[in-house]
Short mmCIF file of N, CA and C in Angstrom, two decimals:
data_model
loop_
_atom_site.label_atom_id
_atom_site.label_comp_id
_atom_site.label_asym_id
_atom_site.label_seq_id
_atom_site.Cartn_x
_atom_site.Cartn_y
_atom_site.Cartn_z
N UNK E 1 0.84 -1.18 0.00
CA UNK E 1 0.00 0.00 0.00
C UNK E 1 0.88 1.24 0.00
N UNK E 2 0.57 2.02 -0.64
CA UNK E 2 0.88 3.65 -0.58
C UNK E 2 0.10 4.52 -0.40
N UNK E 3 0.65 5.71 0.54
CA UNK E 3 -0.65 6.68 0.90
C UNK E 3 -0.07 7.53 -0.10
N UNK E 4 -1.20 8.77 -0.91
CA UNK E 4 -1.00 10.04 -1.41
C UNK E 4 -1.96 10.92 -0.86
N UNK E 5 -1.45 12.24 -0.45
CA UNK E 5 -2.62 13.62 -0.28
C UNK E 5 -2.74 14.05 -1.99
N UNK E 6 -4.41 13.71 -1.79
CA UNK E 6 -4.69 14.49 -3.13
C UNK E 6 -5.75 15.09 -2.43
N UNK E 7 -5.64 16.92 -3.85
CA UNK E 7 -6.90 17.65 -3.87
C UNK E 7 -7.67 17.78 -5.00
N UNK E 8 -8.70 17.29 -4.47
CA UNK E 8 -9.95 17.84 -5.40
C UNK E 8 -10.71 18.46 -5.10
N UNK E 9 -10.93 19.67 -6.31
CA UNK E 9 -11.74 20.74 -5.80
C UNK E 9 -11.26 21.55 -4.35
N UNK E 10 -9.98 21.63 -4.42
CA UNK E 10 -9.63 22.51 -3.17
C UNK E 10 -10.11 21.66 -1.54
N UNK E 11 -10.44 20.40 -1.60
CA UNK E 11 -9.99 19.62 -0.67
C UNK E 11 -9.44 18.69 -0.29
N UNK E 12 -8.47 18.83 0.07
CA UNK E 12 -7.47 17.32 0.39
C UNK E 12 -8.10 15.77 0.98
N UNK E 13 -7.23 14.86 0.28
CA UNK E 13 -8.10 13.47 1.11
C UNK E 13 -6.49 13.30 1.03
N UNK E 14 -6.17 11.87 1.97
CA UNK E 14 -5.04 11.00 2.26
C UNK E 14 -5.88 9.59 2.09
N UNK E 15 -5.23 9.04 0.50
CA UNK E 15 -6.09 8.07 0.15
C UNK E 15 -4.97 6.78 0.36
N UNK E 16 -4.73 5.26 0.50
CA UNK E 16 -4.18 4.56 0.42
C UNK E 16 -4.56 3.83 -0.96
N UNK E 17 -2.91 3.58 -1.88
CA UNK E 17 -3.69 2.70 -3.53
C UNK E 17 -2.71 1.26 -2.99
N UNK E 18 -2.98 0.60 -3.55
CA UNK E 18 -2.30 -0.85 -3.54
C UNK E 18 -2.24 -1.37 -4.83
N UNK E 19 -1.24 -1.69 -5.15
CA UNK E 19 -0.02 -1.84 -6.21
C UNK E 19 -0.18 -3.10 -6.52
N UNK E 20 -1.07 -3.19 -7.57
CA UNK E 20 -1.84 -4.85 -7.98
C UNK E 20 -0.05 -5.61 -9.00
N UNK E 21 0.14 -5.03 -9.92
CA UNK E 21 0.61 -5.38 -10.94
C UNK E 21 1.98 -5.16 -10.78
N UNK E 22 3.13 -5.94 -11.06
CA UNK E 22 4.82 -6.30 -10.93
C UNK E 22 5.03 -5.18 -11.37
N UNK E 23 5.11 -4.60 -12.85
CA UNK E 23 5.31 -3.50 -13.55
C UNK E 23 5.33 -2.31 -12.54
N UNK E 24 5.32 -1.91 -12.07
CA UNK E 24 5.32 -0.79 -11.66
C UNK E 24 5.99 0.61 -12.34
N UNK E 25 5.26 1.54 -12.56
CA UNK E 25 6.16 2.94 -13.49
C UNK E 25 6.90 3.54 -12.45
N UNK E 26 7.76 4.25 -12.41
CA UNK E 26 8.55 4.90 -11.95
C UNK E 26 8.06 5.71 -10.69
N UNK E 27 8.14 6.17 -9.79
CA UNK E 27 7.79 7.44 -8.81
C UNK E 27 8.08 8.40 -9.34
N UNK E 28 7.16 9.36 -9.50
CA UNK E 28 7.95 10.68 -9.58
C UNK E 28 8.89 11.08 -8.61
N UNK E 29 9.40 12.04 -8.68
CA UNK E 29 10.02 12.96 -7.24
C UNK E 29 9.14 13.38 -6.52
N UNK E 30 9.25 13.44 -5.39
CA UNK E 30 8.75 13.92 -4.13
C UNK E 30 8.91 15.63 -3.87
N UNK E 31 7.73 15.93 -4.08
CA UNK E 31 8.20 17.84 -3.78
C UNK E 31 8.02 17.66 -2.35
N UNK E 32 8.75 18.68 -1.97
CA UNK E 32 9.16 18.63 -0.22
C UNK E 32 7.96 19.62 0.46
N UNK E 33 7.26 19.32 1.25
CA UNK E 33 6.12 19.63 2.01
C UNK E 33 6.48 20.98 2.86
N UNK E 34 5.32 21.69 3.22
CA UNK E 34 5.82 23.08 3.77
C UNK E 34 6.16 22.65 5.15
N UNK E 35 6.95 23.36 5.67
CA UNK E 35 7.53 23.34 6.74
C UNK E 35 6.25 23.73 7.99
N UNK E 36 6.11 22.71 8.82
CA UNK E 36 5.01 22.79 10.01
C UNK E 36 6.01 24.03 10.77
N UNK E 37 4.24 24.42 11.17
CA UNK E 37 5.04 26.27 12.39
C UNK E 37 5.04 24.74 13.43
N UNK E 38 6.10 25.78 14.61
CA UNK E 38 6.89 25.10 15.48
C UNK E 38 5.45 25.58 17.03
N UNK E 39 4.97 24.63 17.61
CA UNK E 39 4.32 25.24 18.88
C UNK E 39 5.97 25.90 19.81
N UNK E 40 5.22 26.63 20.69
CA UNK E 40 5.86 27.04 21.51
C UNK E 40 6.30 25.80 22.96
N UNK E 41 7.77 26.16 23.44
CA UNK E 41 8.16 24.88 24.22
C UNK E 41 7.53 24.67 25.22
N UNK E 42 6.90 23.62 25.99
CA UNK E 42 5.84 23.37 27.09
C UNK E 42 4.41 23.03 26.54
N UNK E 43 3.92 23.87 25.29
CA UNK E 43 2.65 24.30 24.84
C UNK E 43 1.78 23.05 24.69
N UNK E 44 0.52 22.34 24.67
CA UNK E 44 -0.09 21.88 24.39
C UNK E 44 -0.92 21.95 23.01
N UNK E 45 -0.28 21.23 21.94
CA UNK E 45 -0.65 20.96 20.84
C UNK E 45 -2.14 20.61 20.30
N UNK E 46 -2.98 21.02 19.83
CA UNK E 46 -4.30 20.83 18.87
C UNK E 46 -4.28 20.61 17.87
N UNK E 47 -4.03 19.64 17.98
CA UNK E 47 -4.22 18.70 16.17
C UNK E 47 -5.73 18.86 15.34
N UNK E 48 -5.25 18.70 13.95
CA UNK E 48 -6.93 18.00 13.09
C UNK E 48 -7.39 16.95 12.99
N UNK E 49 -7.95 15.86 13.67
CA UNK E 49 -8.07 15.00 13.46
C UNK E 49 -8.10 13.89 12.28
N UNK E 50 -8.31 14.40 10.80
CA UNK E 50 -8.69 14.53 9.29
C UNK E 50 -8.25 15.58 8.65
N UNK E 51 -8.09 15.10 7.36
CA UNK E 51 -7.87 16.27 6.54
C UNK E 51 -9.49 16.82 6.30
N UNK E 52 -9.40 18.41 5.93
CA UNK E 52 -10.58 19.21 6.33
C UNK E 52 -10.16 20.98 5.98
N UNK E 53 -11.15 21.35 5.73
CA UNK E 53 -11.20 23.12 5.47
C UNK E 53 -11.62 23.47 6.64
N UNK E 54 -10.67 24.76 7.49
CA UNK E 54 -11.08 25.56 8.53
C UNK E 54 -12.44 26.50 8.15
N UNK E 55 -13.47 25.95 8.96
CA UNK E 55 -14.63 27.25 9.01
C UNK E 55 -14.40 28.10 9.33
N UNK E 56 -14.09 28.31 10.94
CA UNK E 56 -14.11 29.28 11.71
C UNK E 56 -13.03 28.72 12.85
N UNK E 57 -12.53 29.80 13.49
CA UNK E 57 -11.66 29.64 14.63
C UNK E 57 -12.46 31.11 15.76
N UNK E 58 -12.42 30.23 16.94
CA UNK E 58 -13.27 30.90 17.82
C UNK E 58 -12.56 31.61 19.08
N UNK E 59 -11.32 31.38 18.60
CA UNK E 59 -10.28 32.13 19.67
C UNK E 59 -9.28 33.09 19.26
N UNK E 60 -8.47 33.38 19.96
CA UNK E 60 -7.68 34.20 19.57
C UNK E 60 -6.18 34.37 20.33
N UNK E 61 -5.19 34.16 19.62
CA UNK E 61 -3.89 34.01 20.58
C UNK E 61 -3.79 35.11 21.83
N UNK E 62 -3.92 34.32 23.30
CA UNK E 62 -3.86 35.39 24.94
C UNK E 62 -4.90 34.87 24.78
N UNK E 63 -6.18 34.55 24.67
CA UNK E 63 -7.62 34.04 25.24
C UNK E 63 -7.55 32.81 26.33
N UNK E 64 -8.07 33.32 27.28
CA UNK E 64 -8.17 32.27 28.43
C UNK E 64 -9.39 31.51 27.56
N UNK E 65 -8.91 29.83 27.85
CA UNK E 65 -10.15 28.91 27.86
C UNK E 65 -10.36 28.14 28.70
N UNK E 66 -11.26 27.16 28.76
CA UNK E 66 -11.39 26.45 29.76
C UNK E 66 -11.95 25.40 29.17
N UNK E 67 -11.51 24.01 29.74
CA UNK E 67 -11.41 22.27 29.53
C UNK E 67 -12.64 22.27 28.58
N UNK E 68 -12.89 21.39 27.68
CA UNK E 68 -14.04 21.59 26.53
C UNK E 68 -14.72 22.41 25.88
N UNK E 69 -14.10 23.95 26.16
CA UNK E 69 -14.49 25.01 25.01
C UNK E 69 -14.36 25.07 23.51
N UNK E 70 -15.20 25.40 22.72
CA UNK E 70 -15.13 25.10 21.68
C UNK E 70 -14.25 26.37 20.87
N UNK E 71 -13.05 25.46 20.19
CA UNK E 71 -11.99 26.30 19.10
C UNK E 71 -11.74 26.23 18.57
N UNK E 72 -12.27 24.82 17.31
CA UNK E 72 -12.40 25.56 15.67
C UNK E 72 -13.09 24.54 15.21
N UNK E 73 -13.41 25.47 14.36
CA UNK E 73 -14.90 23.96 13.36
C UNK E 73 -14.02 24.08 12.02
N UNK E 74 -13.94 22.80 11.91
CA UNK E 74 -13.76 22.48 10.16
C UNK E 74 -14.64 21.73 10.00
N UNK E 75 -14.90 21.84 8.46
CA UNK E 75 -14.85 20.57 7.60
C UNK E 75 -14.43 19.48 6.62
N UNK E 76 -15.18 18.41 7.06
CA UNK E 76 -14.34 17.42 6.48
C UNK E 76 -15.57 16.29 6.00
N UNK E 77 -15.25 15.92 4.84
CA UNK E 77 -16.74 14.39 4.45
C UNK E 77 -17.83 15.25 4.54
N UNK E 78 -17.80 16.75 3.90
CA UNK E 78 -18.83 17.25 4.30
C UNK E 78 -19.92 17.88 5.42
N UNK E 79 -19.28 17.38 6.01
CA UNK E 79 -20.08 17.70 7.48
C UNK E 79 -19.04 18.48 8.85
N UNK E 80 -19.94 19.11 9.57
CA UNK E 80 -18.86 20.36 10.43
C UNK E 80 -18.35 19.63 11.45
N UNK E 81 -17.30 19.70 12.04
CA UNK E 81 -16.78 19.25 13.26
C UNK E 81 -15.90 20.16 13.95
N UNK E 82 -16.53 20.03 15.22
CA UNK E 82 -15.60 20.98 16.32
C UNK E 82 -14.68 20.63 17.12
N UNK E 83 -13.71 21.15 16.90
CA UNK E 83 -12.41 20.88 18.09
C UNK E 83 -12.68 21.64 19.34
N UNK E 84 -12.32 20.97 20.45
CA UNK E 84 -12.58 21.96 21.97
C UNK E 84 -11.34 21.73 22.66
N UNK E 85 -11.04 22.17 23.77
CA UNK E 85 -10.04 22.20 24.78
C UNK E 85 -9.83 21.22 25.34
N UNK E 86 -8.51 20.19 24.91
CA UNK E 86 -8.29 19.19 26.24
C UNK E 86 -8.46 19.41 27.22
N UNK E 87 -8.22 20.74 27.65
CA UNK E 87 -7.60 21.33 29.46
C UNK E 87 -7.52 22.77 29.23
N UNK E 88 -7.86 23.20 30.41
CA UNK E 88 -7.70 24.76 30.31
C UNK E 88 -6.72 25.13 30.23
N UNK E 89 -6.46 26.59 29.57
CA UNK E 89 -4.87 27.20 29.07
C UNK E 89 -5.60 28.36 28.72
N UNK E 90 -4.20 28.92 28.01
CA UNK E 90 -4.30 30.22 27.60
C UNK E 90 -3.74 30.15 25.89
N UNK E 91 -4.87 30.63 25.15
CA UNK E 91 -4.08 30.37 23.47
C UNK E 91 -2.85 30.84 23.70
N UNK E 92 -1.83 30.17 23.46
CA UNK E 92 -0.36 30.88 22.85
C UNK E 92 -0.23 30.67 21.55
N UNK E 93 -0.52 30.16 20.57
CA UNK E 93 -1.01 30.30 19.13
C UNK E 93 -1.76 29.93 18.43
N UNK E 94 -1.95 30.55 17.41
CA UNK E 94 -2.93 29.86 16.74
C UNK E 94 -2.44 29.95 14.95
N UNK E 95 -2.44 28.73 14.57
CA UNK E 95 -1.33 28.24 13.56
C UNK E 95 -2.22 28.24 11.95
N UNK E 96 -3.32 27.97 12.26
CA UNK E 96 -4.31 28.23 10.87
C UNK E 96 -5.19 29.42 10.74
N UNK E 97 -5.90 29.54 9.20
CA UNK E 97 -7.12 31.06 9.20
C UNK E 97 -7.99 30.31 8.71
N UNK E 98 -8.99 30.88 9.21
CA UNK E 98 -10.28 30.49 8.41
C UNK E 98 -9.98 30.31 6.68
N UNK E 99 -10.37 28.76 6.38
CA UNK E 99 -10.58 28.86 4.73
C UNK E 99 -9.12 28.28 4.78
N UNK E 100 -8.16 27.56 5.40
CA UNK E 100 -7.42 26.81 4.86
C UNK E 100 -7.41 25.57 5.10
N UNK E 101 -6.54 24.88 3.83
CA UNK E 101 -6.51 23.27 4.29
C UNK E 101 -6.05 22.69 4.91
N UNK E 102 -6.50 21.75 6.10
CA UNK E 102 -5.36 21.25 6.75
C UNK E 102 -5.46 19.65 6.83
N UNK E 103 -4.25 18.74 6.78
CA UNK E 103 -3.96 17.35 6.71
C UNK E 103 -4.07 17.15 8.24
N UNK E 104 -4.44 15.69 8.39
CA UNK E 104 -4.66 15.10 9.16
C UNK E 104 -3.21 15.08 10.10
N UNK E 105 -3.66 15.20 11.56
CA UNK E 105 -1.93 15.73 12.14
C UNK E 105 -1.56 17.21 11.91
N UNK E 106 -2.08 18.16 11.54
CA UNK E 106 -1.92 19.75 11.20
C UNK E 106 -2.42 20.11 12.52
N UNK E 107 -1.16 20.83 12.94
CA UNK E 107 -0.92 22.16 14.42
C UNK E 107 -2.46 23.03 14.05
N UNK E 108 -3.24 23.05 14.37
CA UNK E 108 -4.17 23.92 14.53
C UNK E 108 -3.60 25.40 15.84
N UNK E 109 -4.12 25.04 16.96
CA UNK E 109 -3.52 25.58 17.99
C UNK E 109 -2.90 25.36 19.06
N UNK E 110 -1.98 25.99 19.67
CA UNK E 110 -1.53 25.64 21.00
C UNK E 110 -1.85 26.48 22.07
N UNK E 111 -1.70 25.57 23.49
CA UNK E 111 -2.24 26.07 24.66
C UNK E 111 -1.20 26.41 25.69
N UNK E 112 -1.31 26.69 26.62
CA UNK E 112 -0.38 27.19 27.27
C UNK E 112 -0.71 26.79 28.98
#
């Protein structure tokens, strides 16, 4: 099996193909992926669960939150899903904008 991120229509999937036939054509080259922003040291990381388009982000880097507040809806398969607060903190960043794509494993925000 091999995974690829493809977009269609301006949304990413991470599909797995499996390689029926001996022949195999060549790989292309690999273009090198953008460099992930770095959280801050200590910070508590907010991942995307899926690849998905940011709706909305409901915080703002310095915003006190608290344990299950809700801080960003994407979508993904069509349908909205909200990320909330492991644990209370304080945003120390916030790594995406509304209206971009993000892969499954993408720094959304960190906590503090």
């Amino acid at each position: 099996m091999k995974k690829f991120h493809i977009t269609v229509n301006g949304t990413a999937y991470e599909v797995d193909v499996e390689e029926i036939g001996a022949a195999a054509a060549p790989a292309p080259a690999a273009t090198p992926a953008a460099a992930p922003v770095a959280a801050p040291a200590g910070a508590t990381t907010i991942t995307c669960p899926m690849p998905g388009t940011i709706i909305d982000i409901k915080v703002n880097a310095g915003d006190a939150v608290a344990e299950g507040q809700l801080l960003v809806v994407f979508e993904a398969m069509k349908m909205e899903n909200e990320i909330v607060a492991p644990c209370a903190g304080t945003v120390a960043a916030v790594h995406v904008n509304k209206g971009d794509s993000v892969d499954t494993g993408a720094v959304l925000l960190s906590l503090n």
